């Protein structure tokens, strides 16, 4: 418990920290995915999107994503990120694009 307290005290004045918790959802992340366009979790619940969808949303682009309020029951498809919020300060800072994971085609559409 003291370790958790120390982390909280260390991070408390950081302007970009909104909250902190000790939950851990074990996942292999993107390692081993055969296709970044496939959803990461097999049973849809909540916003159901792929790793590629997340990369595109983080770049400031819009993406249509299904929402499942109950497992396997599609409630609606919504356009996420309509205001173009970005995870990166500048486009050239997008680590996924910088590393060549994705880019845009001649029409400006995202592609792997």
PDB file of C-alpha atoms in Angstrom, residues 42-89:
ATOM      1  CA  UNK A  42     -13.898 -11.452 -29.257  1.00  0.00           C
ATOM      2  CA  UNK A  43     -17.144 -10.656 -27.392  1.00  0.00           C
ATOM      3  CA  UNK A  44     -18.271  -7.121 -28.184  1.00  0.00           C
ATOM      4  CA  UNK A  45     -19.248  -4.939 -25.245  1.00  0.00           C
ATOM      5  CA  UNK A  46     -19.074  -1.152 -25.143  1.00  0.00           C
ATOM      6  CA  UNK A  47     -17.216   0.544 -27.987  1.00  0.00           C
ATOM      7  CA  UNK A  48     -16.106  -2.304 -30.218  1.00  0.00           C
ATOM      8  CA  UNK A  49     -13.080  -1.310 -32.203  1.00  0.00           C
ATOM      9  CA  UNK A  50      -9.832  -2.572 -33.557  1.00  0.00           C
ATOM     10  CA  UNK A  51      -6.292  -1.516 -32.761  1.00  0.00           C
ATOM     11  CA  UNK A  52      -6.286   0.306 -36.112  1.00  0.00           C
ATOM     12  CA  UNK A  53      -9.464   2.197 -35.131  1.00  0.00           C
ATOM     13  CA  UNK A  54      -7.713   3.339 -31.947  1.00  0.00           C
ATOM     14  CA  UNK A  55      -4.659   4.509 -33.871  1.00  0.00           C
ATOM     15  CA  UNK A  56      -6.803   6.461 -36.314  1.00  0.00           C
ATOM     16  CA  UNK A  57      -8.892   8.040 -33.549  1.00  0.00           C
ATOM     17  CA  UNK A  58      -5.722   9.051 -31.695  1.00  0.00           C
ATOM     18  CA  UNK A  59      -4.456  10.759 -34.833  1.00  0.00           C
ATOM     19  CA  UNK A  60      -7.420  13.136 -34.752  1.00  0.00           C
ATOM     20  CA  UNK A  61      -9.531  11.489 -37.423  1.00  0.00           C
ATOM     21  CA  UNK A  62     -13.135  10.417 -37.101  1.00  0.00           C
ATOM     22  CA  UNK A  63     -14.098   6.760 -37.089  1.00  0.00           C
ATOM     23  CA  UNK A  64     -17.444   4.968 -37.158  1.00  0.00           C
ATOM     24  CA  UNK A  65     -17.555   2.436 -34.328  1.00  0.00           C
ATOM     25  CA  UNK A  66     -20.250   0.091 -33.095  1.00  0.00           C
ATOM     26  CA  UNK A  67     -21.505   0.314 -29.524  1.00  0.00           C
ATOM     27  CA  UNK A  68     -22.740  -2.775 -27.667  1.00  0.00           C
ATOM     28  CA  UNK A  69     -24.659  -2.095 -24.440  1.00  0.00           C
ATOM     29  CA  UNK A  70     -24.973  -5.856 -23.862  1.00  0.00           C
ATOM     30  CA  UNK A  71     -22.637  -8.562 -25.143  1.00  0.00           C
ATOM     31  CA  UNK A  72     -23.232  -9.363 -28.791  1.00  0.00           C
ATOM     32  CA  UNK A  73     -26.158  -6.889 -29.123  1.00  0.00           C
ATOM     33  CA  UNK A  74     -25.278  -3.968 -31.388  1.00  0.00           C
ATOM     34  CA  UNK A  75     -27.080  -0.882 -30.131  1.00  0.00           C
ATOM     35  CA  UNK A  76     -25.810   1.695 -32.629  1.00  0.00           C
ATOM     36  CA  UNK A  77     -22.927   2.843 -34.768  1.00  0.00           C
ATOM     37  CA  UNK A  78     -21.517   6.238 -33.786  1.00  0.00           C
ATOM     38  CA  UNK A  79     -18.982   8.571 -35.307  1.00  0.00           C
ATOM     39  CA  UNK A  80     -16.278   8.969 -32.676  1.00  0.00           C
ATOM     40  CA  UNK A  81     -13.977  11.965 -32.415  1.00  0.00           C
ATOM     41  CA  UNK A  82     -16.155  14.414 -34.391  1.00  0.00           C
ATOM     42  CA  UNK A  83     -14.062  17.361 -33.154  1.00  0.00           C
ATOM     43  CA  UNK A  84     -10.734  15.847 -34.205  1.00  0.00           C
ATOM     44  CA  UNK A  85      -9.076  15.593 -30.783  1.00  0.00           C
ATOM     45  CA  UNK A  86      -5.516  14.236 -31.044  1.00  0.00           C
ATOM     46  CA  UNK A  87      -3.385  12.148 -28.728  1.00  0.00           C
ATOM     47  CA  UNK A  88      -0.258  13.745 -30.215  1.00  0.00           C
ATOM     48  CA  UNK A  89       0.865  17.378 -30.009  1.00  0.00           C
TER      49      UNK A  89
END
